[in-house]
Coordinates of C-alpha atoms and ligand atoms in Angstrom, one line a residue:
M1 CA 25.1 73.3 63.6
S2 CA 26.6 69.9 63.9
G3 CA 24.5 67.1 65.6
S4 CA 26.8 67.0 68.6
L5 CA 26.6 70.8 69.0
R6 CA 22.8 70.6 68.9
V7 CA 22.8 68.0 71.6
A8 CA 25.2 70.1 73.7
L9 CA 23.1 73.2 73.3
S10 CA 19.9 71.4 74.2
V11 CA 21.5 70.0 77.4
V12 CA 22.5 73.6 78.3
I13 CA 18.9 74.7 77.7
A14 CA 17.6 71.9 79.8
T15 CA 19.9 72.8 82.7
V16 CA 19.1 76.4 82.5
A17 CA 15.4 75.7 82.4
G18 CA 15.8 73.4 85.3
C19 CA 13.0 71.2 84.0
G20 CA 14.8 68.1 85.5
E21 CA 12.3 65.4 84.7
I22 CA 12.5 65.5 81.0
E23 CA 15.4 66.2 78.6
P24 CA 14.4 68.0 75.5
V25 CA 16.5 65.6 73.4
E26 CA 15.6 62.0 73.3
P27 CA 17.8 59.5 75.2
P28 CA 20.6 57.9 73.2
G29 CA 19.8 54.8 71.2
F30 CA 16.2 55.7 70.4
A31 CA 16.9 55.9 66.7
D32 CA 19.8 53.4 66.4
A33 CA 17.7 51.2 64.2
I34 CA 17.7 53.8 61.4
A35 CA 21.1 55.4 62.0
L36 CA 22.8 56.6 58.9
P37 CA 26.6 56.5 58.4
T38 CA 28.4 59.8 58.6
P39 CA 31.5 60.7 56.6
V40 CA 34.9 61.5 58.0
D41 CA 35.4 65.3 57.6
L42 CA 38.9 65.8 56.1
S43 CA 38.9 69.6 56.6
P44 CA 39.9 71.4 59.8
D45 CA 37.8 74.4 58.7
P46 CA 34.4 74.2 60.5
H47 CA 32.7 75.7 57.5
V48 CA 34.1 73.2 55.0
L49 CA 32.8 69.6 54.8
E50 CA 35.4 67.6 52.8
L51 CA 35.1 63.9 52.3
D52 CA 35.9 61.0 50.1
L53 CA 32.9 59.3 48.5
V54 CA 33.2 56.0 46.7
A55 CA 30.6 54.4 44.6
R56 CA 31.0 50.6 44.8
E57 CA 29.4 47.2 45.1
T58 CA 27.9 46.2 48.4
S59 CA 25.3 43.9 49.8
L60 CA 22.2 44.2 52.0
E61 CA 20.2 41.7 54.0
L62 CA 16.7 42.4 52.7
V63 CA 15.0 39.0 52.4
P64 CA 15.4 35.7 54.2
A65 CA 16.6 34.0 51.0
G66 CA 20.0 35.6 51.3
P67 CA 22.0 38.8 50.8
T68 CA 21.1 41.2 47.9
A69 CA 24.1 42.4 45.9
M70 CA 23.6 46.2 45.4
W71 CA 25.6 49.4 44.8
G72 CA 26.1 52.0 47.5
F73 CA 28.1 55.1 48.3
D74 CA 30.9 54.1 50.6
G75 CA 29.2 50.6 50.6
H76 CA 26.1 51.9 52.4
V77 CA 22.5 52.1 51.2
P78 CA 21.7 54.9 51.6
G79 CA 25.1 56.5 51.4
P80 CA 26.5 58.7 54.2
L81 CA 24.3 61.5 55.7
L82 CA 26.1 64.8 54.9
E83 CA 25.4 67.5 57.5
A84 CA 26.4 71.2 57.2
E85 CA 25.3 74.7 57.9
V86 CA 24.0 77.2 55.4
G87 CA 27.0 78.9 53.7
D88 CA 29.3 76.0 54.3
R89 CA 31.4 74.6 51.4
L90 CA 31.1 70.9 50.4
I91 CA 34.2 69.2 48.8
V92 CA 33.6 65.7 47.6
H93 CA 36.5 63.6 46.3
F94 CA 34.3 61.2 44.3
H95 CA 35.8 57.9 43.1
N96 CA 34.0 55.4 40.9
E97 CA 34.7 51.8 41.7
L98 CA 31.6 50.5 39.8
P99 CA 32.0 48.5 36.7
E100 CA 30.3 51.2 34.6
E101 CA 30.5 55.0 34.3
T102 CA 28.5 57.3 36.6
T103 CA 28.2 60.8 38.1
V104 CA 26.8 62.4 41.2
H105 CA 23.8 64.9 40.9
W106 CA 23.1 67.0 44.0
H107 CA 19.3 67.2 43.9
G108 CA 17.9 70.6 44.9
I109 CA 21.2 72.3 45.6
R110 CA 21.8 75.5 43.7
V111 CA 25.2 74.5 42.4
P112 CA 27.3 76.0 39.6
N113 CA 26.3 74.2 36.4
E114 CA 29.6 72.3 36.1
M115 CA 28.9 70.7 39.5
D116 CA 25.4 69.4 38.5
G117 CA 26.5 65.9 37.6
V118 CA 24.8 65.5 34.2
P119 CA 27.0 63.6 31.8
D120 CA 27.7 65.3 28.4
H121 CA 26.0 68.5 29.5
T122 CA 27.8 69.6 32.6
Q123 CA 30.7 67.1 32.9
H124 CA 32.2 64.0 31.4
A125 CA 30.9 60.8 33.0
V126 CA 33.3 59.4 35.6
Q127 CA 34.7 56.2 34.1
P128 CA 35.3 53.0 36.2
G129 CA 38.5 53.6 38.3
D130 CA 38.4 57.4 37.7
S131 CA 37.7 60.3 40.1
F132 CA 35.9 63.7 40.0
E133 CA 36.0 66.5 42.5
Y134 CA 32.7 68.2 43.4
R135 CA 33.1 71.5 45.2
F136 CA 30.4 74.1 45.8
E137 CA 28.7 76.1 48.5
L138 CA 25.5 75.1 50.2
P139 CA 23.4 78.3 49.9
D140 CA 20.1 77.2 51.2
E141 CA 18.8 75.4 54.3
G142 CA 16.8 72.2 53.8
L143 CA 17.0 68.5 53.1
Y144 CA 18.7 67.6 49.9
W145 CA 19.9 64.4 48.3
Y146 CA 22.4 62.9 45.9
H147 CA 22.2 60.2 43.3
P148 CA 23.8 59.4 39.9
H149 CA 22.6 60.8 36.6
V150 CA 23.9 58.1 34.3
R151 CA 21.4 55.3 33.6
S152 CA 19.6 56.9 36.5
A153 CA 16.9 54.4 37.1
G154 CA 19.2 51.4 37.2
Q155 CA 21.9 53.0 39.3
A156 CA 19.5 54.6 41.8
A157 CA 17.5 51.4 42.1
A158 CA 20.7 49.5 42.8
G159 CA 21.2 51.7 45.9
L160 CA 23.1 54.8 44.9
Y161 CA 21.5 57.6 46.9
G162 CA 22.1 59.6 50.1
A163 CA 20.8 62.6 52.1
I164 CA 22.2 66.0 52.8
V165 CA 20.9 68.2 55.7
V166 CA 21.8 71.9 55.5
R167 CA 20.9 73.7 58.8
A168 CA 20.0 77.3 59.4
P169 CA 21.3 78.8 62.6
D170 CA 17.8 79.5 64.1
E171 CA 16.4 76.0 63.7
P172 CA 14.5 74.6 66.7
V173 CA 16.0 72.2 69.1
V174 CA 13.7 69.2 68.8
D175 CA 14.0 65.4 68.4
E176 CA 14.7 64.7 64.8
A177 CA 15.0 61.8 62.4
V178 CA 16.1 61.8 58.7
L179 CA 14.1 59.2 56.8
V180 CA 15.3 58.2 53.4
L181 CA 12.3 56.4 51.8
S182 CA 13.0 54.0 49.0
D183 CA 12.4 50.5 47.7
A184 CA 14.2 47.6 46.2
A185 CA 13.1 45.1 43.6
V186 CA 14.3 41.7 44.9
G187 CA 13.6 38.2 43.5
D188 CA 12.9 35.1 45.4
D189 CA 16.6 34.2 45.5
G190 CA 17.5 37.5 47.0
A191 CA 19.0 38.9 43.8
L192 CA 18.1 42.4 42.7
L193 CA 16.0 42.3 39.6
P194 CA 17.6 43.7 36.4
A195 CA 17.0 47.3 35.6
D196 CA 15.0 46.3 32.5
S197 CA 12.9 43.6 34.1
G198 CA 9.4 43.6 32.8
G199 CA 10.4 45.3 29.6
E200 CA 8.9 48.5 28.2
L201 CA 5.6 48.0 30.0
A202 CA 7.4 48.2 33.3
T203 CA 9.3 51.3 32.1
L204 CA 5.9 52.9 31.2
F205 CA 4.6 52.0 34.6
G206 CA 7.8 53.0 36.4
R207 CA 9.4 50.2 38.4
E208 CA 8.4 49.9 42.0
G209 CA 10.4 47.6 44.2
N210 CA 8.7 44.9 46.3
V211 CA 10.7 45.7 49.4
V212 CA 10.1 49.1 50.9
L213 CA 12.9 50.6 52.9
V214 CA 13.5 53.3 55.5
N215 CA 17.2 54.2 55.6
G216 CA 18.0 51.0 53.9
R217 CA 16.2 48.9 56.5
V218 CA 13.1 46.7 56.3
R219 CA 10.5 47.7 58.9
P220 CA 12.9 49.0 61.6
T221 CA 11.7 50.0 65.1
I222 CA 12.6 53.3 66.7
R223 CA 11.5 54.7 70.1
A224 CA 9.8 57.9 70.9
R225 CA 8.4 59.6 74.0
V226 CA 4.6 60.1 74.3
G227 CA 3.8 63.8 73.9
V228 CA 7.2 64.9 72.8
P229 CA 7.3 66.5 69.3
L230 CA 9.4 64.6 66.8
R231 CA 10.6 66.2 63.6
L232 CA 10.7 63.8 60.6
R233 CA 12.7 65.0 57.7
M234 CA 11.9 62.8 54.7
V235 CA 13.1 62.3 51.2
N236 CA 11.6 60.0 48.6
A237 CA 14.6 58.4 46.9
A238 CA 12.6 55.7 45.1
I239 CA 12.8 55.6 41.4
A240 CA 9.1 55.4 40.8
R241 CA 7.1 54.8 44.0
Y242 CA 5.0 57.7 45.4
F243 CA 4.9 57.6 49.2
Q244 CA 1.6 58.5 50.7
L245 CA 2.1 58.3 54.5
A246 CA 0.0 57.6 57.5
L247 CA 1.3 57.4 61.1
G248 CA -1.5 55.8 63.1
T249 CA -4.2 58.5 63.5
L250 CA -1.6 61.2 64.1
S251 CA -1.5 64.3 62.0
F252 CA 1.7 65.7 60.3
T253 CA 2.4 69.3 61.0
V254 CA 4.3 70.1 57.8
I255 CA 6.8 72.8 58.4
G256 CA 8.9 72.6 55.2
G257 CA 9.6 70.9 51.9
D258 CA 12.1 71.0 49.0
R259 CA 13.6 74.3 50.0
G260 CA 13.7 74.3 53.8
L261 CA 11.1 75.8 56.1
H262 CA 7.8 77.2 54.9
D263 CA 6.2 80.5 55.9
G264 CA 4.0 78.6 58.4
P265 CA 2.8 75.1 59.3
R266 CA 0.2 73.2 57.4
V267 CA -1.5 70.2 59.0
L268 CA -1.9 67.1 56.8
T269 CA -3.1 63.6 57.7
R270 CA -1.8 61.8 54.7
P271 CA 1.1 63.7 53.1
V272 CA 2.4 62.5 49.7
L273 CA 5.9 62.6 48.4
T274 CA 6.6 62.0 44.8
P275 CA 10.0 60.6 43.8
G276 CA 12.6 63.4 44.5
Q277 CA 10.4 65.4 46.9
R278 CA 11.2 66.2 50.5
L279 CA 8.9 66.8 53.4
D280 CA 9.7 68.3 56.8
A281 CA 7.0 67.5 59.4
I282 CA 6.5 67.4 63.2
V283 CA 4.5 64.6 64.8
V284 CA 3.5 64.3 68.4
P285 CA 3.4 60.6 69.4
Q286 CA 0.2 59.7 71.4
G287 CA -0.8 56.5 73.0
S288 CA 0.2 54.3 75.9
V289 CA 3.7 53.3 76.9
G290 CA 4.8 50.1 75.2
Q291 CA 2.3 50.6 72.3
T292 CA 3.7 50.6 68.8
I293 CA 2.5 52.9 66.0
A294 CA 3.3 52.1 62.4
L295 CA 4.4 54.5 59.8
R296 CA 2.6 53.1 56.7
W297 CA 2.8 53.4 53.0
I298 CA -0.8 54.0 51.7
P299 CA -1.5 53.1 48.0
Y300 CA -1.7 56.3 46.0
D301 CA -3.3 56.6 42.6
R302 CA -0.6 57.7 40.3
G303 CA -2.2 56.1 37.3
F304 CA -3.4 52.8 35.9
G305 CA -2.6 49.8 38.1
S306 CA -1.0 51.8 40.9
T307 CA -3.7 51.2 43.5
E308 CA -5.6 48.1 42.3
F309 CA -4.9 44.9 44.3
R310 CA -2.5 46.7 46.6
D311 CA -2.5 46.8 50.4
P312 CA -0.9 49.4 52.7
E313 CA 2.6 48.4 53.8
D314 CA 4.3 49.1 57.1
L315 CA 7.5 51.2 56.7
L316 CA 8.7 51.8 60.3
Y317 CA 7.5 51.1 63.8
V318 CA 7.5 53.7 66.6
E319 CA 7.5 52.2 70.1
L320 CA 6.2 54.5 72.7
E321 CA 8.2 55.3 75.8
R322 CA 7.2 57.3 78.9
G323 CA 6.9 61.0 78.2
P324 CA 7.1 64.0 80.5
D325 CA 4.5 64.6 83.2
R326 CA 3.9 68.1 81.9
A327 CA 2.9 68.8 78.3
V328 CA 5.7 69.6 76.0
P329 CA 4.8 72.5 73.7
M330 CA 5.3 72.4 70.0
P331 CA 8.7 74.0 69.2
T332 CA 8.7 77.5 67.8
I333 CA 9.5 77.1 64.1
P334 CA 11.0 80.2 62.5
S335 CA 8.8 81.4 59.6
R336 CA 10.4 82.0 56.2
P337 CA 8.2 84.7 54.6
F338 CA 7.0 83.8 51.1
E339 CA 7.6 86.4 48.5
P340 CA 5.8 85.6 45.2
I341 CA 7.8 86.0 42.0
V342 CA 6.4 89.1 40.3
A343 CA 6.8 89.6 36.6
A344 CA 4.7 91.7 34.3
T345 CA 5.3 89.5 31.3
P346 CA 6.8 86.1 32.2
T347 CA 7.8 84.0 29.2
D348 CA 5.1 81.3 28.8
L349 CA 6.2 77.7 28.0
H350 CA 3.5 75.0 27.5
V351 CA 4.7 71.5 27.5
E352 CA 2.7 68.4 26.7
L353 CA 4.0 65.2 28.3
T354 CA 4.0 62.7 25.5
R355 CA 4.6 59.1 24.4
N356 CA 5.6 58.3 20.8
D357 CA 7.4 55.2 19.9
R358 CA 10.7 55.4 18.1
D359 CA 11.7 52.5 15.8
G360 CA 9.3 50.3 17.5
H361 CA 10.5 51.1 21.0
L362 CA 8.9 53.2 23.7
A363 CA 9.9 56.8 23.8
L364 CA 8.5 59.4 26.2
G365 CA 9.1 63.1 25.8
F366 CA 8.1 66.7 25.9
D367 CA 5.9 67.7 23.0
G368 CA 6.6 64.5 21.2
V369 CA 10.3 64.8 21.3
P370 CA 12.5 62.5 23.4
G371 CA 15.2 64.2 25.5
W372 CA 18.0 62.9 23.3
E373 CA 16.6 64.6 20.2
A374 CA 15.4 67.8 21.9
T375 CA 16.6 71.4 21.3
P376 CA 17.3 73.2 24.6
F377 CA 14.7 75.8 25.8
P378 CA 16.5 79.1 25.9
A379 CA 16.5 81.3 29.1
R380 CA 18.3 84.5 30.0
F381 CA 19.8 85.8 33.2
G382 CA 17.0 87.3 35.3
E383 CA 14.2 86.0 33.1
V384 CA 11.0 84.8 34.7
Q385 CA 9.4 81.8 33.0
R386 CA 6.0 80.3 33.6
W387 CA 6.1 76.6 32.8
S388 CA 2.8 74.7 32.3
F389 CA 2.7 70.9 31.9
R390 CA -0.2 69.0 30.5
N391 CA -0.5 65.3 31.0
T392 CA -2.8 63.1 29.0
L393 CA -0.8 59.9 29.6
E394 CA -2.0 57.1 31.9
W395 CA 0.5 57.8 34.7
S396 CA 1.5 60.8 36.8
H397 CA 4.8 62.5 36.2
P398 CA 6.8 64.3 38.9
I399 CA 8.8 67.0 37.0
H400 CA 12.1 68.1 38.5
L401 CA 14.1 71.2 37.5
H402 CA 17.8 71.1 38.2
G403 CA 19.6 74.0 39.9
F404 CA 16.6 76.3 40.6
F405 CA 13.7 76.4 43.0
F406 CA 10.3 77.4 41.5
Q407 CA 7.0 78.5 42.8
P408 CA 4.1 76.1 42.0
L409 CA 0.9 77.8 40.9
D410 CA -2.6 76.7 41.6
A411 CA -5.4 76.1 39.0
M412 CA -6.1 79.9 39.0
G413 CA -2.4 80.6 38.3
R414 CA -1.7 82.0 41.8
P415 CA 1.3 81.0 43.9
T416 CA 0.6 78.2 46.4
G417 CA 3.0 79.8 48.9
I418 CA 5.8 77.3 48.8
W419 CA 9.0 76.8 47.0
A420 CA 9.8 73.5 45.3
D421 CA 12.1 71.8 42.8
T422 CA 9.8 68.9 41.9
I423 CA 6.1 69.1 41.0
D424 CA 3.5 66.4 40.3
V425 CA 1.7 66.5 37.0
P426 CA -1.3 64.2 37.7
V427 CA -3.0 61.8 35.3
D428 CA -5.3 63.8 33.0
G429 CA -4.2 67.0 34.7
S430 CA -1.8 69.8 34.5
A431 CA 0.7 71.7 36.7
S432 CA 2.5 75.0 36.4
F433 CA 5.2 77.0 38.1
L434 CA 7.0 80.3 38.0
V435 CA 10.8 80.3 38.0
R436 CA 13.3 83.2 38.0
F437 CA 16.7 82.3 36.6
D438 CA 19.8 83.8 38.2
E439 CA 23.3 84.1 36.7
R440 CA 24.6 80.5 36.5
P441 CA 24.9 79.9 32.8
G442 CA 24.8 76.4 31.3
L443 CA 22.5 73.6 30.3
W444 CA 20.1 72.7 33.1
M445 CA 18.0 69.6 33.0
I446 CA 14.3 69.3 33.5
H447 CA 12.8 65.8 33.6
C448 CA 10.4 63.3 35.1
H449 CA 11.7 61.9 38.3
V450 CA 10.0 58.6 37.7
L451 CA 13.5 57.7 36.6
D452 CA 12.4 55.0 34.2
H453 CA 10.4 57.8 32.4
G454 CA 13.3 60.2 32.4
D455 CA 15.6 57.6 31.0
A456 CA 13.0 56.7 28.4
G457 CA 13.1 60.3 27.1
M458 CA 10.9 62.5 29.3
M459 CA 13.5 65.1 29.8
G460 CA 14.5 68.4 28.3
M461 CA 17.3 71.0 28.8
I462 CA 17.2 74.7 29.5
E463 CA 20.1 76.6 28.1
L464 CA 20.7 79.6 30.4
S465 CA 22.9 82.4 29.1
R466 CA 23.6 86.1 29.6
Ligands
CU501 CU1 7.0 60.3 34.4

């Protein structure tokens, strides 16, 4: 359902309900401070979203010293918010106006392999001045995102990322905001720091920007009504920073993640998003009118040096407006029943996340082999694989599988009840998941989404065939 249709529908509901004093949808302008650009839909077909998308240079006002030269889709950071319904087709006429080659990867979406945006493996990189047409169906509800897969850390850190919302027909009508969380590494003069700043030690750490951003803005203020549920759909688009979140003393009722809605709500006080992950949560603002609540980044220990000497940072302010006189109930969230993947004899793969220098330079990898030297892991149509990662390095690694959702397992090897495409492998810890491959042949990437780590070799390929 389009945004305007949702608003229209909720007005109808309000009229029918005759509740008068409170509209179920927030007044216009409440979220202007974090508004994302929307694309021009070139298709007359309501089930096709067709657009031009240009990667090009742009600039943002991030620090008082002056504008920061960045790269953005259509000149925006983040790029346009793409909104569609489950089953719609997306057609993107992508054009590269950057001074170097690039691609677009559609994180989380179950695309055909040739649409996955990985240079050399699924397509040729798009050269400066050249174009590429991405076209595929959007088979699953949820929040997804897009970013380049060429020199990924540098290009994403420069501002190339955007969000995609795919709606199911039975989603609740509720106030909603899409939050693209990221950061930028900016020097005193306002210039973006080079992608290799800090050398290999910074690569090993994973480069975190010094300016945290919500929808490309520094500490924007939105408004919300006391007592009225607000749905926050969040994606971590930062190349290395984990976002542990707190919103005053409010709790987050988590209703979904990487693959749309969960089977039921889970209440968290400080949810964590690794790079690449999404979180769908409802909060109910409480407090007095005029009061401001801060959405804060809370230091999270993802390894050596990631919490020491660091303070929480404000991401976004929520200014409270008068709410309804009567309590507004939590919206009814449709449940997506969780069916565990069952396989008598899944293929077991054990991967150790490793560091071994190559020719005096840092190289990360799987089992001692950097991605560029690795032999693809084979997989067959319909095969169930159980992947187990072990991490003895000093930093955590969020592992992302392209093209497929998997079921994370707990320490006892039981499904945790959610679907995901990115899983955290903590310091001195392990993580495992079950995945069932379908019939989309090709080379599918699996890599660390601390993009500095992926670029340094912590990546592998799965070769799926009949
Ligand atoms: Cu990593």
